[in-house]
């Protein structure tokens, strides 16, 4: 069972450091850049075959975080929202990064989306991953974003 360290119980001086909560827990990030930076650091802990499930309401920062993860994975091209393409592929020395978005898929399409074809080929970062939760592989890394004030975002990672 994944442990959850709630860093919000820590002094405010610890909030929002891009290195916090990489092992699991909650951190508050106060700008798009700090969220991207958190993603870059988090990507250092990833391996081929990892699946990262990004969840949170519309506009909360899932694509922003995916951009940071892609940068940290070594991709040179900045990740853009795959809402229309469903899956964008990026390549780095470490392998592929597949950036997926489940938002537009109907219930039927969610059942036939070829997720398994991507697993093992690289890292999968999935926006609106809760829509496909019944197909998550074991050990999926779960990241939930929430609004926290005007420009703040709380990020909870469950490993
Ligand atoms: N702390 C923050 N972290 C991330 N984004 C922030 C933050 N503060 C403000 N923003 C703004 O919020 C927006 C986040 O957009 P983004 O496309 O990353 O969200 P999303 O969750 O992928 O949206 P969608 O649900 O449409 O896929 C951007 O305009 C960004 O500048
Ligand atoms: Mg998005």
PDB file of N, CA and C in Angstrom, residues 28-123:
ATOM      1  N   UNK A  28       2.799  21.768  -2.874  1.00  0.00           N
ATOM      2  CA  UNK A  28       2.079  22.854  -3.554  1.00  0.00           C
ATOM      3  C   UNK A  28       3.080  23.615  -4.417  1.00  0.00           C
ATOM      4  N   UNK A  29       2.732  23.787  -5.691  1.00  0.00           N
ATOM      5  CA  UNK A  29       3.632  24.454  -6.639  1.00  0.00           C
ATOM      6  C   UNK A  29       2.955  25.738  -7.103  1.00  0.00           C
ATOM      7  N   UNK A  30       3.716  26.827  -7.109  1.00  0.00           N
ATOM      8  CA  UNK A  30       3.089  28.137  -7.244  1.00  0.00           C
ATOM      9  C   UNK A  30       3.182  28.763  -8.627  1.00  0.00           C
ATOM     10  N   UNK A  31       3.720  28.073  -9.590  1.00  0.00           N
ATOM     11  CA  UNK A  31       3.783  28.634 -10.946  1.00  0.00           C
ATOM     12  C   UNK A  31       3.901  27.482 -11.942  1.00  0.00           C
ATOM     13  N   UNK A  32       3.558  27.754 -13.222  1.00  0.00           N
ATOM     14  CA  UNK A  32       3.739  26.715 -14.245  1.00  0.00           C
ATOM     15  C   UNK A  32       5.192  26.236 -14.307  1.00  0.00           C
ATOM     16  N   UNK A  33       6.128  27.184 -14.146  1.00  0.00           N
ATOM     17  CA  UNK A  33       7.545  26.790 -14.219  1.00  0.00           C
ATOM     18  C   UNK A  33       7.924  25.835 -13.096  1.00  0.00           C
ATOM     19  N   UNK A  34       7.390  26.082 -11.885  1.00  0.00           N
ATOM     20  CA  UNK A  34       7.770  25.170 -10.794  1.00  0.00           C
ATOM     21  C   UNK A  34       7.114  23.810 -10.984  1.00  0.00           C
ATOM     22  N   UNK A  35       5.924  23.787 -11.594  1.00  0.00           N
ATOM     23  CA  UNK A  35       5.300  22.490 -11.874  1.00  0.00           C
ATOM     24  C   UNK A  35       6.112  21.725 -12.928  1.00  0.00           C
ATOM     25  N   UNK A  36       6.541  22.459 -13.969  1.00  0.00           N
ATOM     26  CA  UNK A  36       7.376  21.831 -15.005  1.00  0.00           C
ATOM     27  C   UNK A  36       8.684  21.305 -14.403  1.00  0.00           C
ATOM     28  N   UNK A  37       9.253  22.100 -13.519  1.00  0.00           N
ATOM     29  CA  UNK A  37      10.518  21.729 -12.880  1.00  0.00           C
ATOM     30  C   UNK A  37      10.326  20.473 -12.022  1.00  0.00           C
ATOM     31  N   UNK A  38       9.200  20.391 -11.302  1.00  0.00           N
ATOM     32  CA  UNK A  38       8.904  19.194 -10.519  1.00  0.00           C
ATOM     33  C   UNK A  38       8.859  17.991 -11.458  1.00  0.00           C
ATOM     34  N   UNK A  39       8.205  18.179 -12.611  1.00  0.00           N
ATOM     35  CA  UNK A  39       8.085  17.097 -13.588  1.00  0.00           C
ATOM     36  C   UNK A  39       9.451  16.646 -14.108  1.00  0.00           C
ATOM     37  N   UNK A  40      10.347  17.625 -14.331  1.00  0.00           N
ATOM     38  CA  UNK A  40      11.700  17.271 -14.813  1.00  0.00           C
ATOM     39  C   UNK A  40      12.416  16.408 -13.790  1.00  0.00           C
ATOM     40  N   UNK A  41      12.342  16.798 -12.535  1.00  0.00           N
ATOM     41  CA  UNK A  41      12.999  16.011 -11.484  1.00  0.00           C
ATOM     42  C   UNK A  41      12.366  14.641 -11.315  1.00  0.00           C
ATOM     43  N   UNK A  42      11.045  14.611 -11.363  1.00  0.00           N
ATOM     44  CA  UNK A  42      10.313  13.350 -11.229  1.00  0.00           C
ATOM     45  C   UNK A  42      10.720  12.380 -12.345  1.00  0.00           C
ATOM     46  N   UNK A  43      10.929  12.908 -13.547  1.00  0.00           N
ATOM     47  CA  UNK A  43      11.269  12.052 -14.698  1.00  0.00           C
ATOM     48  C   UNK A  43      12.577  11.301 -14.467  1.00  0.00           C
ATOM     49  N   UNK A  44      13.446  11.847 -13.613  1.00  0.00           N
ATOM     50  CA  UNK A  44      14.724  11.163 -13.321  1.00  0.00           C
ATOM     51  C   UNK A  44      14.477   9.832 -12.627  1.00  0.00           C
ATOM     52  N   UNK A  45      13.322   9.696 -11.970  1.00  0.00           N
ATOM     53  CA  UNK A  45      13.026   8.460 -11.231  1.00  0.00           C
ATOM     54  C   UNK A  45      12.307   7.429 -12.121  1.00  0.00           C
ATOM     55  N   UNK A  46      12.007   7.804 -13.364  1.00  0.00           N
ATOM     56  CA  UNK A  46      11.205   6.915 -14.220  1.00  0.00           C
ATOM     57  C   UNK A  46      12.058   5.929 -15.001  1.00  0.00           C
ATOM     58  N   UNK A  47      11.425   4.834 -15.365  1.00  0.00           N
ATOM     59  CA  UNK A  47      12.074   3.811 -16.191  1.00  0.00           C
ATOM     60  C   UNK A  47      11.129   3.448 -17.316  1.00  0.00           C
ATOM     61  N   UNK A  48      11.719   2.894 -18.379  1.00  0.00           N
ATOM     62  CA  UNK A  48      10.902   2.372 -19.467  1.00  0.00           C
ATOM     63  C   UNK A  48       9.830   1.430 -18.915  1.00  0.00           C
ATOM     64  N   UNK A  49       8.622   1.570 -19.356  1.00  0.00           N
ATOM     65  CA  UNK A  49       7.545   0.709 -18.857  1.00  0.00           C
ATOM     66  C   UNK A  49       6.686   1.374 -17.788  1.00  0.00           C
ATOM     67  N   UNK A  50       7.199   2.491 -17.228  1.00  0.00           N
ATOM     68  CA  UNK A  50       6.372   3.186 -16.225  1.00  0.00           C
ATOM     69  C   UNK A  50       5.166   3.850 -16.883  1.00  0.00           C
ATOM     70  N   UNK A  51       4.058   3.835 -16.159  1.00  0.00           N
ATOM     71  CA  UNK A  51       2.855   4.539 -16.605  1.00  0.00           C
ATOM     72  C   UNK A  51       2.552   5.609 -15.565  1.00  0.00           C
ATOM     73  N   UNK A  52       2.381   6.845 -16.028  1.00  0.00           N
ATOM     74  CA  UNK A  52       2.100   7.966 -15.132  1.00  0.00           C
ATOM     75  C   UNK A  52       0.690   8.456 -15.432  1.00  0.00           C
ATOM     76  N   UNK A  53      -0.197   8.298 -14.447  1.00  0.00           N
ATOM     77  CA  UNK A  53      -1.601   8.674 -14.617  1.00  0.00           C
ATOM     78  C   UNK A  53      -1.802  10.080 -14.072  1.00  0.00           C
ATOM     79  N   UNK A  54      -2.133  11.030 -14.955  1.00  0.00           N
ATOM     80  CA  UNK A  54      -2.344  12.420 -14.525  1.00  0.00           C
ATOM     81  C   UNK A  54      -3.831  12.690 -14.415  1.00  0.00           C
ATOM     82  N   UNK A  55      -4.225  13.215 -13.260  1.00  0.00           N
ATOM     83  CA  UNK A  55      -5.643  13.481 -13.032  1.00  0.00           C
ATOM     84  C   UNK A  55      -5.830  14.862 -12.427  1.00  0.00           C
ATOM     85  N   UNK A  56      -7.009  15.411 -12.686  1.00  0.00           N
ATOM     86  CA  UNK A  56      -7.321  16.733 -12.135  1.00  0.00           C
ATOM     87  C   UNK A  56      -8.230  17.457 -13.095  1.00  0.00           C
ATOM     88  N   UNK A  57      -8.910  18.498 -12.611  1.00  0.00           N
ATOM     89  CA  UNK A  57      -9.905  19.175 -13.429  1.00  0.00           C
ATOM     90  C   UNK A  57      -9.304  19.915 -14.632  1.00  0.00           C
ATOM     91  N   UNK A  58     -10.182  20.334 -15.490  1.00  0.00           N
ATOM     92  CA  UNK A  58      -9.783  21.022 -16.714  1.00  0.00           C
ATOM     93  C   UNK A  58      -8.894  22.230 -16.412  1.00  0.00           C
ATOM     94  N   UNK A  59      -7.803  22.326 -17.148  1.00  0.00           N
ATOM     95  CA  UNK A  59      -6.938  23.495 -17.045  1.00  0.00           C
ATOM     96  C   UNK A  59      -6.058  23.536 -15.803  1.00  0.00           C
ATOM     97  N   UNK A  60      -5.987  22.458 -15.055  1.00  0.00           N
ATOM     98  CA  UNK A  60      -5.254  22.503 -13.785  1.00  0.00           C
ATOM     99  C   UNK A  60      -3.734  22.406 -13.973  1.00  0.00           C
ATOM    100  N   UNK A  61      -3.303  21.902 -15.136  1.00  0.00           N
ATOM    101  CA  UNK A  61      -1.855  21.842 -15.368  1.00  0.00           C
ATOM    102  C   UNK A  61      -1.311  20.479 -15.782  1.00  0.00           C
ATOM    103  N   UNK A  62      -2.161  19.603 -16.249  1.00  0.00           N
ATOM    104  CA  UNK A  62      -1.703  18.251 -16.633  1.00  0.00           C
ATOM    105  C   UNK A  62      -0.713  18.313 -17.797  1.00  0.00           C
ATOM    106  N   UNK A  63      -1.049  19.136 -18.816  1.00  0.00           N
ATOM    107  CA  UNK A  63      -0.131  19.237 -19.961  1.00  0.00           C
ATOM    108  C   UNK A  63       1.168  19.924 -19.538  1.00  0.00           C
ATOM    109  N   UNK A  64       1.048  20.934 -18.691  1.00  0.00           N
ATOM    110  CA  UNK A  64       2.248  21.628 -18.194  1.00  0.00           C
ATOM    111  C   UNK A  64       3.183  20.637 -17.488  1.00  0.00           C
ATOM    112  N   UNK A  65       2.588  19.781 -16.665  1.00  0.00           N
ATOM    113  CA  UNK A  65       3.383  18.784 -15.955  1.00  0.00           C
ATOM    114  C   UNK A  65       3.980  17.768 -16.940  1.00  0.00           C
ATOM    115  N   UNK A  66       3.176  17.353 -17.923  1.00  0.00           N
ATOM    116  CA  UNK A  66       3.676  16.406 -18.924  1.00  0.00           C
ATOM    117  C   UNK A  66       4.861  17.005 -19.683  1.00  0.00           C
ATOM    118  N   UNK A  67       4.829  18.316 -19.907  1.00  0.00           N
ATOM    119  CA  UNK A  67       5.963  18.965 -20.589  1.00  0.00           C
ATOM    120  C   UNK A  67       7.232  18.814 -19.764  1.00  0.00           C
ATOM    121  N   UNK A  68       7.104  19.030 -18.463  1.00  0.00           N
ATOM    122  CA  UNK A  68       8.272  18.885 -17.594  1.00  0.00           C
ATOM    123  C   UNK A  68       8.779  17.451 -17.584  1.00  0.00           C
ATOM    124  N   UNK A  69       7.846  16.497 -17.522  1.00  0.00           N
ATOM    125  CA  UNK A  69       8.250  15.079 -17.501  1.00  0.00           C
ATOM    126  C   UNK A  69       8.975  14.737 -18.807  1.00  0.00           C
ATOM    127  N   UNK A  70       8.439  15.230 -19.925  1.00  0.00           N
ATOM    128  CA  UNK A  70       9.068  14.945 -21.231  1.00  0.00           C
ATOM    129  C   UNK A  70      10.475  15.557 -21.288  1.00  0.00           C
ATOM    130  N   UNK A  71      10.621  16.758 -20.760  1.00  0.00           N
ATOM    131  CA  UNK A  71      11.955  17.393 -20.739  1.00  0.00           C
ATOM    132  C   UNK A  71      12.913  16.560 -19.896  1.00  0.00           C
ATOM    133  N   UNK A  72      12.422  16.144 -18.732  1.00  0.00           N
ATOM    134  CA  UNK A  72      13.275  15.357 -17.826  1.00  0.00           C
ATOM    135  C   UNK A  72      13.594  13.982 -18.386  1.00  0.00           C
ATOM    136  N   UNK A  73      12.742  13.475 -19.234  1.00  0.00           N
ATOM    137  CA  UNK A  73      12.983  12.177 -19.884  1.00  0.00           C
ATOM    138  C   UNK A  73      14.000  12.343 -21.018  1.00  0.00           C
ATOM    139  N   UNK A  74      14.270  13.595 -21.380  1.00  0.00           N
ATOM    140  CA  UNK A  74      15.306  13.872 -22.380  1.00  0.00           C
ATOM    141  C   UNK A  74      14.762  14.225 -23.745  1.00  0.00           C
ATOM    142  N   UNK A  75      13.466  14.465 -23.848  1.00  0.00           N
ATOM    143  CA  UNK A  75      12.884  14.811 -25.143  1.00  0.00           C
ATOM    144  C   UNK A  75      13.236  16.262 -25.470  1.00  0.00           C
ATOM    145  N   UNK A  76      13.611  16.485 -26.724  1.00  0.00           N
ATOM    146  CA  UNK A  76      14.023  17.840 -27.089  1.00  0.00           C
ATOM    147  C   UNK A  76      12.847  18.705 -27.530  1.00  0.00           C
ATOM    148  N   UNK A  77      11.827  18.063 -28.105  1.00  0.00           N
ATOM    149  CA  UNK A  77      10.666  18.824 -28.584  1.00  0.00           C
ATOM    150  C   UNK A  77       9.716  19.036 -27.420  1.00  0.00           C
ATOM    151  N   UNK A  78       9.205  20.252 -27.268  1.00  0.00           N
ATOM    152  CA  UNK A  78       8.272  20.503 -26.146  1.00  0.00           C
ATOM    153  C   UNK A  78       6.949  19.784 -26.393  1.00  0.00           C
ATOM    154  N   UNK A  79       6.481  19.076 -25.409  1.00  0.00           N
ATOM    155  CA  UNK A  79       5.226  18.339 -25.541  1.00  0.00           C
ATOM    156  C   UNK A  79       4.054  19.318 -25.664  1.00  0.00           C
ATOM    157  N   UNK A  80       3.147  19.005 -26.560  1.00  0.00           N
ATOM    158  CA  UNK A  80       1.932  19.810 -26.710  1.00  0.00           C
ATOM    159  C   UNK A  80       0.742  18.920 -26.374  1.00  0.00           C
ATOM    160  N   UNK A  81      -0.408  19.536 -26.182  1.00  0.00           N
ATOM    161  CA  UNK A  81      -1.573  18.759 -25.758  1.00  0.00           C
ATOM    162  C   UNK A  81      -1.975  17.750 -26.831  1.00  0.00           C
ATOM    163  N   UNK A  82      -2.122  16.491 -26.446  1.00  0.00           N
ATOM    164  CA  UNK A  82      -2.502  15.475 -27.437  1.00  0.00           C
ATOM    165  C   UNK A  82      -4.017  15.287 -27.523  1.00  0.00           C
ATOM    166  N   UNK A  83      -4.798  16.297 -27.118  1.00  0.00           N
ATOM    167  CA  UNK A  83      -6.251  16.116 -27.057  1.00  0.00           C
ATOM    168  C   UNK A  83      -6.802  15.618 -28.389  1.00  0.00           C
ATOM    169  N   UNK A  84      -6.306  16.136 -29.489  1.00  0.00           N
ATOM    170  CA  UNK A  84      -6.872  15.740 -30.783  1.00  0.00           C
ATOM    171  C   UNK A  84      -6.168  14.521 -31.368  1.00  0.00           C
ATOM    172  N   UNK A  85      -4.861  14.441 -31.162  1.00  0.00           N
ATOM    173  CA  UNK A  85      -4.115  13.304 -31.706  1.00  0.00           C
ATOM    174  C   UNK A  85      -4.275  12.057 -30.828  1.00  0.00           C
ATOM    175  N   UNK A  86      -4.739  12.221 -29.608  1.00  0.00           N
ATOM    176  CA  UNK A  86      -4.861  11.166 -28.584  1.00  0.00           C
ATOM    177  C   UNK A  86      -3.513  10.740 -28.022  1.00  0.00           C
ATOM    178  N   UNK A  87      -2.547  10.477 -28.898  1.00  0.00           N
ATOM    179  CA  UNK A  87      -1.207  10.108 -28.411  1.00  0.00           C
ATOM    180  C   UNK A  87      -0.143  10.853 -29.212  1.00  0.00           C
ATOM    181  N   UNK A  88       0.727  11.550 -28.525  1.00  0.00           N
ATOM    182  CA  UNK A  88       1.906  12.138 -29.167  1.00  0.00           C
ATOM    183  C   UNK A  88       3.119  11.323 -28.747  1.00  0.00           C
ATOM    184  N   UNK A  89       3.991  11.051 -29.698  1.00  0.00           N
ATOM    185  CA  UNK A  89       5.195  10.262 -29.401  1.00  0.00           C
ATOM    186  C   UNK A  89       6.418  11.157 -29.420  1.00  0.00           C
ATOM    187  N   UNK A  90       7.244  11.025 -28.399  1.00  0.00           N
ATOM    188  CA  UNK A  90       8.510  11.754 -28.354  1.00  0.00           C
ATOM    189  C   UNK A  90       9.602  10.730 -28.112  1.00  0.00           C
ATOM    190  N   UNK A  91      10.764  10.991 -28.674  1.00  0.00           N
ATOM    191  CA  UNK A  91      11.849  10.026 -28.532  1.00  0.00           C
ATOM    192  C   UNK A  91      13.017  10.681 -27.798  1.00  0.00           C
ATOM    193  N   UNK A  92      13.666   9.928 -26.941  1.00  0.00           N
ATOM    194  CA  UNK A  92      14.907  10.421 -26.341  1.00  0.00           C
ATOM    195  C   UNK A  92      15.851   9.237 -26.237  1.00  0.00           C
ATOM    196  N   UNK A  93      17.055   9.502 -25.744  1.00  0.00           N
ATOM    197  CA  UNK A  93      18.031   8.404 -25.597  1.00  0.00           C
ATOM    198  C   UNK A  93      17.506   7.330 -24.658  1.00  0.00           C
ATOM    199  N   UNK A  94      16.623   7.716 -23.750  1.00  0.00           N
ATOM    200  CA  UNK A  94      16.104   6.764 -22.752  1.00  0.00           C
ATOM    201  C   UNK A  94      14.949   5.931 -23.287  1.00  0.00           C
ATOM    202  N   UNK A  95      14.455   6.258 -24.464  1.00  0.00           N
ATOM    203  CA  UNK A  95      13.321   5.518 -25.039  1.00  0.00           C
ATOM    204  C   UNK A  95      12.201   6.478 -25.397  1.00  0.00           C
ATOM    205  N   UNK A  96      11.069   5.927 -25.750  1.00  0.00           N
ATOM    206  CA  UNK A  96       9.940   6.762 -26.140  1.00  0.00           C
ATOM    207  C   UNK A  96       9.255   7.356 -24.918  1.00  0.00           C
ATOM    208  N   UNK A  97       8.610   8.480 -25.139  1.00  0.00           N
ATOM    209  CA  UNK A  97       7.627   8.969 -24.165  1.00  0.00           C
ATOM    210  C   UNK A  97       6.322   9.131 -24.942  1.00  0.00           C
ATOM    211  N   UNK A  98       5.299   8.455 -24.491  1.00  0.00           N
ATOM    212  CA  UNK A  98       3.982   8.563 -25.109  1.00  0.00           C
ATOM    213  C   UNK A  98       3.110   9.446 -24.227  1.00  0.00           C
ATOM    214  N   UNK A  99       2.662  10.533 -24.804  1.00  0.00           N
ATOM    215  CA  UNK A  99       1.827  11.491 -24.074  1.00  0.00           C
ATOM    216  C   UNK A  99       0.398  11.327 -24.590  1.00  0.00           C
ATOM    217  N   UNK A 100      -0.481  10.859 -23.723  1.00  0.00           N
ATOM    218  CA  UNK A 100      -1.840  10.494 -24.152  1.00  0.00           C
ATOM    219  C   UNK A 100      -2.876  11.356 -23.443  1.00  0.00           C
ATOM    220  N   UNK A 101      -4.031  11.476 -24.061  1.00  0.00           N
ATOM    221  CA  UNK A 101      -5.126  12.243 -23.459  1.00  0.00           C
ATOM    222  C   UNK A 101      -6.428  11.492 -23.689  1.00  0.00           C
ATOM    223  N   UNK A 102      -7.068  11.113 -22.602  1.00  0.00           N
ATOM    224  CA  UNK A 102      -8.284  10.284 -22.685  1.00  0.00           C
ATOM    225  C   UNK A 102      -9.561  11.125 -22.700  1.00  0.00           C
ATOM    226  N   UNK A 103      -9.398  12.454 -22.718  1.00  0.00           N
ATOM    227  CA  UNK A 103     -10.548  13.318 -22.504  1.00  0.00           C
ATOM    228  C   UNK A 103     -11.663  13.112 -23.533  1.00  0.00           C
ATOM    229  N   UNK A 104     -11.290  13.016 -24.791  1.00  0.00           N
ATOM    230  CA  UNK A 104     -12.302  13.008 -25.848  1.00  0.00           C
ATOM    231  C   UNK A 104     -12.861  11.629 -26.171  1.00  0.00           C
ATOM    232  N   UNK A 105     -12.327  10.597 -25.571  1.00  0.00           N
ATOM    233  CA  UNK A 105     -12.754   9.250 -25.953  1.00  0.00           C
ATOM    234  C   UNK A 105     -14.114   8.893 -25.365  1.00  0.00           C
ATOM    235  N   UNK A 106     -14.934   8.267 -26.184  1.00  0.00           N
ATOM    236  CA  UNK A 106     -16.231   7.784 -25.701  1.00  0.00           C
ATOM    237  C   UNK A 106     -15.981   6.525 -24.864  1.00  0.00           C
ATOM    238  N   UNK A 107     -17.018   6.079 -24.152  1.00  0.00           N
ATOM    239  CA  UNK A 107     -16.867   4.872 -23.334  1.00  0.00           C
ATOM    240  C   UNK A 107     -16.405   3.697 -24.180  1.00  0.00           C
ATOM    241  N   UNK A 108     -16.943   3.616 -25.377  1.00  0.00           N
ATOM    242  CA  UNK A 108     -16.584   2.517 -26.284  1.00  0.00           C
ATOM    243  C   UNK A 108     -15.118   2.634 -26.725  1.00  0.00           C
ATOM    244  N   UNK A 109     -14.721   3.849 -27.087  1.00  0.00           N
ATOM    245  CA  UNK A 109     -13.335   4.061 -27.529  1.00  0.00           C
ATOM    246  C   UNK A 109     -12.339   3.810 -26.387  1.00  0.00           C
ATOM    247  N   UNK A 110     -12.775   4.113 -25.161  1.00  0.00           N
ATOM    248  CA  UNK A 110     -11.883   3.855 -24.018  1.00  0.00           C
ATOM    249  C   UNK A 110     -11.596   2.361 -23.873  1.00  0.00           C
ATOM    250  N   UNK A 111     -12.537   1.549 -24.286  1.00  0.00           N
ATOM    251  CA  UNK A 111     -12.355   0.089 -24.190  1.00  0.00           C
ATOM    252  C   UNK A 111     -11.409  -0.427 -25.267  1.00  0.00           C
ATOM    253  N   UNK A 112     -11.394   0.250 -26.435  1.00  0.00           N
ATOM    254  CA  UNK A 112     -10.586  -0.269 -27.555  1.00  0.00           C
ATOM    255  C   UNK A 112      -9.265   0.489 -27.733  1.00  0.00           C
ATOM    256  N   UNK A 113      -9.064   1.564 -26.988  1.00  0.00           N
ATOM    257  CA  UNK A 113      -7.813   2.319 -27.103  1.00  0.00           C
ATOM    258  C   UNK A 113      -6.633   1.365 -26.869  1.00  0.00           C
ATOM    259  N   UNK A 114      -5.651   1.335 -27.797  1.00  0.00           N
ATOM    260  CA  UNK A 114      -4.598   0.298 -27.719  1.00  0.00           C
ATOM    261  C   UNK A 114      -3.500   0.579 -26.699  1.00  0.00           C
ATOM    262  N   UNK A 115      -3.894   0.852 -25.466  1.00  0.00           N
ATOM    263  CA  UNK A 115      -2.929   1.198 -24.411  1.00  0.00           C
ATOM    264  C   UNK A 115      -1.827   0.153 -24.279  1.00  0.00           C
ATOM    265  N   UNK A 116      -2.211  -1.104 -24.288  1.00  0.00           N
ATOM    266  CA  UNK A 116      -1.240  -2.190 -24.052  1.00  0.00           C
ATOM    267  C   UNK A 116      -0.131  -2.205 -25.105  1.00  0.00           C
ATOM    268  N   UNK A 117      -0.421  -1.711 -26.315  1.00  0.00           N
ATOM    269  CA  UNK A 117       0.604  -1.700 -27.369  1.00  0.00           C
ATOM    270  C   UNK A 117       1.764  -0.768 -27.017  1.00  0.00           C
ATOM    271  N   UNK A 118       1.485   0.213 -26.188  1.00  0.00           N
ATOM    272  CA  UNK A 118       2.520   1.185 -25.840  1.00  0.00           C
ATOM    273  C   UNK A 118       3.329   0.758 -24.616  1.00  0.00           C
ATOM    274  N   UNK A 119       2.699  -0.002 -23.749  1.00  0.00           N
ATOM    275  CA  UNK A 119       3.359  -0.349 -22.489  1.00  0.00           C
ATOM    276  C   UNK A 119       4.647  -1.116 -22.788  1.00  0.00           C
ATOM    277  N   UNK A 120       5.679  -0.808 -22.108  1.00  0.00           N
ATOM    278  CA  UNK A 120       6.945  -1.514 -22.312  1.00  0.00           C
ATOM    279  C   UNK A 120       7.819  -0.877 -23.379  1.00  0.00           C
ATOM    280  N   UNK A 121       7.219  -0.062 -24.240  1.00  0.00           N
ATOM    281  CA  UNK A 121       8.013   0.580 -25.306  1.00  0.00           C
ATOM    282  C   UNK A 121       8.665   1.870 -24.808  1.00  0.00           C
ATOM    283  N   UNK A 122       8.173   2.352 -23.713  1.00  0.00           N
ATOM    284  CA  UNK A 122       8.699   3.611 -23.174  1.00  0.00           C
ATOM    285  C   UNK A 122       7.897   3.988 -21.957  1.00  0.00           C
ATOM    286  N   UNK A 123       7.849   5.291 -21.688  1.00  0.00           N
ATOM    287  CA  UNK A 123       7.039   5.788 -20.573  1.00  0.00           C
ATOM    288  C   UNK A 123       5.728   6.315 -21.142  1.00  0.00           C
TER     289      UNK A 123
END
